Amino acid sequence: LEGDFVASTKFQGQKAGYVFKKDKLGLGYYKDVKKAAAPVKKQSAADAWAEKKLATPQWRSGPGGLKMRDDKLGSGNETPRRGKMVTVHYTGKLKSGKQFDSSVGRK
């Protein structure tokens, strides 16, 4: 077989490199063309880092893309409700690991 299309009114067995179907040129054997894979979207370094961190179970995404994890969970039995006061400590770090803010040690 040669060319992109060979007309045939009925299936006459498999032909290497061709598929039998009805398409815009009619019924017959069409050259089997593999569809090109969709282009891979390039990730920024920050997005790649965040994806890697999120793969670890303790990391999660918050509002505005904030990445967070609980290093130490409380041991109290009471669940806070709206209007109740709670104490929360945080430490903000850059991707490089450099700390830029922390509530630990403040009053």
PDB file of C-alpha atoms in Angstrom:
ATOM      1  CA  LEU A   1       0.000   0.000   0.000  1.00  0.00           C
ATOM      2  CA  GLU A   2       1.190   3.481  -0.816  1.00  0.00           C
ATOM      3  CA  GLY A   3      -0.242   6.915  -0.105  1.00  0.00           C
ATOM      4  CA  ASP A   4      -2.399   8.259   2.706  1.00  0.00           C
ATOM      5  CA  PHE A   5      -5.632   6.589   1.540  1.00  0.00           C
ATOM      6  CA  VAL A   6      -6.571   3.426  -0.347  1.00  0.00           C
ATOM      7  CA  ALA A   7     -10.268   3.081  -1.231  1.00  0.00           C
ATOM      8  CA  SER A   8     -11.914  -0.245  -0.352  1.00  0.00           C
ATOM      9  CA  THR A   9     -15.592  -1.178  -0.113  1.00  0.00           C
ATOM     10  CA  LYS A  10     -14.937  -3.877   2.511  1.00  0.00           C
ATOM     11  CA  PHE A  11     -12.363  -4.867   5.086  1.00  0.00           C
ATOM     12  CA  GLN A  12      -9.712  -7.086   3.486  1.00  0.00           C
ATOM     13  CA  GLY A  13      -7.584  -7.791   6.539  1.00  0.00           C
ATOM     14  CA  GLN A  14      -5.079  -5.771   8.477  1.00  0.00           C
ATOM     15  CA  LYS A  15      -2.531  -3.739   6.564  1.00  0.00           C
ATOM     16  CA  ALA A  16       0.644  -2.675   8.359  1.00  0.00           C
ATOM     17  CA  GLY A  17       0.649   1.083   9.041  1.00  0.00           C
ATOM     18  CA  TYR A  18      -3.004   1.557   7.998  1.00  0.00           C
ATOM     19  CA  VAL A  19      -6.403   1.576   9.683  1.00  0.00           C
ATOM     20  CA  PHE A  20      -9.696   0.658   8.000  1.00  0.00           C
ATOM     21  CA  LYS A  21     -12.417   3.253   8.540  1.00  0.00           C
ATOM     22  CA  LYS A  22     -14.920   5.596   6.936  1.00  0.00           C
ATOM     23  CA  ASP A  23     -13.666   9.161   6.899  1.00  0.00           C
ATOM     24  CA  LYS A  24     -13.732  12.277   4.700  1.00  0.00           C
ATOM     25  CA  LEU A  25     -12.406  10.419   1.624  1.00  0.00           C
ATOM     26  CA  GLY A  26     -14.806   7.515   2.067  1.00  0.00           C
ATOM     27  CA  LEU A  27     -14.490   3.908   3.186  1.00  0.00           C
ATOM     28  CA  GLY A  28     -11.023   2.415   3.001  1.00  0.00           C
ATOM     29  CA  TYR A  29      -7.559   2.186   4.477  1.00  0.00           C
ATOM     30  CA  TYR A  30      -6.087   5.385   5.924  1.00  0.00           C
ATOM     31  CA  LYS A  31      -2.467   5.823   6.893  1.00  0.00           C
ATOM     32  CA  ASP A  32      -2.232   5.395  10.659  1.00  0.00           C
ATOM     33  CA  VAL A  33      -1.031   8.727  12.013  1.00  0.00           C
ATOM     34  CA  LYS A  34      -0.231   8.963  15.701  1.00  0.00           C
ATOM     35  CA  LYS A  35      -1.517  12.155  17.271  1.00  0.00           C
ATOM     36  CA  ALA A  36       1.189  14.376  18.646  1.00  0.00           C
ATOM     37  CA  ALA A  37       1.302  14.569  22.412  1.00  0.00           C
ATOM     38  CA  ALA A  38      -0.003  17.782  23.921  1.00  0.00           C
ATOM     39  CA  PRO A  39       2.804  20.213  24.701  1.00  0.00           C
ATOM     40  CA  VAL A  40       4.001  20.031  28.276  1.00  0.00           C
ATOM     41  CA  LYS A  41       3.202  23.188  30.204  1.00  0.00           C
ATOM     42  CA  LYS A  42       6.378  24.666  31.625  1.00  0.00           C
ATOM     43  CA  GLN A  43       6.247  25.218  35.396  1.00  0.00           C
ATOM     44  CA  SER A  44       7.921  28.091  37.147  1.00  0.00           C
ATOM     45  CA  ALA A  45      10.528  27.187  39.746  1.00  0.00           C
ATOM     46  CA  ALA A  46       8.175  28.337  42.525  1.00  0.00           C
ATOM     47  CA  ASP A  47       5.310  26.201  41.201  1.00  0.00           C
ATOM     48  CA  ALA A  48       7.588  23.174  40.882  1.00  0.00           C
ATOM     49  CA  TRP A  49       8.789  23.680  44.455  1.00  0.00           C
ATOM     50  CA  ALA A  50       5.208  24.036  45.732  1.00  0.00           C
ATOM     51  CA  GLU A  51       4.085  20.889  43.869  1.00  0.00           C
ATOM     52  CA  LYS A  52       6.973  18.944  45.385  1.00  0.00           C
ATOM     53  CA  LYS A  53       6.112  20.196  48.873  1.00  0.00           C
ATOM     54  CA  LEU A  54       2.424  19.405  48.395  1.00  0.00           C
ATOM     55  CA  ALA A  55       3.321  15.826  47.460  1.00  0.00           C
ATOM     56  CA  THR A  56       4.365  15.378  51.093  1.00  0.00           C
ATOM     57  CA  PRO A  57       1.122  14.634  52.987  1.00  0.00           C
ATOM     58  CA  GLN A  58       1.474  17.280  55.694  1.00  0.00           C
ATOM     59  CA  TRP A  59       1.517  20.228  53.243  1.00  0.00           C
ATOM     60  CA  ARG A  60      -1.749  21.740  52.026  1.00  0.00           C
ATOM     61  CA  SER A  61      -2.867  24.794  50.059  1.00  0.00           C
ATOM     62  CA  GLY A  62      -4.730  27.618  51.683  1.00  0.00           C
ATOM     63  CA  PRO A  63      -6.366  30.822  50.447  1.00  0.00           C
ATOM     64  CA  GLY A  64      -4.403  32.697  47.794  1.00  0.00           C
ATOM     65  CA  GLY A  65      -2.016  29.794  47.189  1.00  0.00           C
ATOM     66  CA  LEU A  66      -0.553  29.863  50.706  1.00  0.00           C
ATOM     67  CA  LYS A  67       1.261  26.586  51.471  1.00  0.00           C
ATOM     68  CA  MET A  68       1.028  25.396  55.079  1.00  0.00           C
ATOM     69  CA  ARG A  69       1.461  22.430  57.397  1.00  0.00           C
ATOM     70  CA  ASP A  70       0.863  21.620  61.038  1.00  0.00           C
ATOM     71  CA  ASP A  71       4.150  20.877  62.806  1.00  0.00           C
ATOM     72  CA  LYS A  72       2.478  20.321  66.166  1.00  0.00           C
ATOM     73  CA  LEU A  73      -1.216  19.751  66.744  1.00  0.00           C
ATOM     74  CA  GLY A  74      -2.918  20.745  69.966  1.00  0.00           C
ATOM     75  CA  SER A  75      -3.958  18.113  72.477  1.00  0.00           C
ATOM     76  CA  GLY A  76      -7.061  19.785  73.906  1.00  0.00           C
ATOM     77  CA  ASN A  77     -10.495  18.162  73.776  1.00  0.00           C
ATOM     78  CA  GLU A  78     -12.428  21.358  73.079  1.00  0.00           C
ATOM     79  CA  THR A  79     -13.024  22.446  69.482  1.00  0.00           C
ATOM     80  CA  PRO A  80     -12.950  26.246  69.065  1.00  0.00           C
ATOM     81  CA  ARG A  81     -16.209  27.857  67.984  1.00  0.00           C
ATOM     82  CA  ARG A  82     -16.963  31.183  66.369  1.00  0.00           C
ATOM     83  CA  GLY A  83     -16.193  33.991  68.800  1.00  0.00           C
ATOM     84  CA  LYS A  84     -13.794  31.901  70.951  1.00  0.00           C
ATOM     85  CA  MET A  85     -10.207  33.076  71.386  1.00  0.00           C
ATOM     86  CA  VAL A  86      -7.379  30.778  70.247  1.00  0.00           C
ATOM     87  CA  THR A  87      -3.584  31.071  70.262  1.00  0.00           C
ATOM     88  CA  VAL A  88      -1.762  30.269  67.055  1.00  0.00           C
ATOM     89  CA  HIS A  89       1.954  30.499  66.328  1.00  0.00           C
ATOM     90  CA  TYR A  90       3.459  30.673  62.856  1.00  0.00           C
ATOM     91  CA  THR A  91       6.843  30.871  61.211  1.00  0.00           C
ATOM     92  CA  GLY A  92       7.137  32.280  57.677  1.00  0.00           C
ATOM     93  CA  LYS A  93       9.991  30.987  55.534  1.00  0.00           C
ATOM     94  CA  LEU A  94      11.067  31.614  51.961  1.00  0.00           C
ATOM     95  CA  LYS A  95      11.670  28.817  49.491  1.00  0.00           C
ATOM     96  CA  SER A  96      15.389  29.000  50.361  1.00  0.00           C
ATOM     97  CA  GLY A  97      14.532  28.243  54.005  1.00  0.00           C
ATOM     98  CA  LYS A  98      15.343  31.776  55.228  1.00  0.00           C
ATOM     99  CA  GLN A  99      12.898  32.849  57.938  1.00  0.00           C
ATOM    100  CA  PHE A 100      11.163  36.179  57.258  1.00  0.00           C
ATOM    101  CA  ASP A 101       8.625  36.289  60.115  1.00  0.00           C
ATOM    102  CA  SER A 102       7.565  34.404  63.213  1.00  0.00           C
ATOM    103  CA  SER A 103       5.118  34.803  66.069  1.00  0.00           C
ATOM    104  CA  VAL A 104       7.125  32.466  68.318  1.00  0.00           C
ATOM    105  CA  GLY A 105       8.621  34.384  71.252  1.00  0.00           C
ATOM    106  CA  ARG A 106       6.348  37.414  70.787  1.00  0.00           C
ATOM    107  CA  LYS A 107       3.667  38.507  73.218  1.00  0.00           C
TER     108      LYS A 107
END
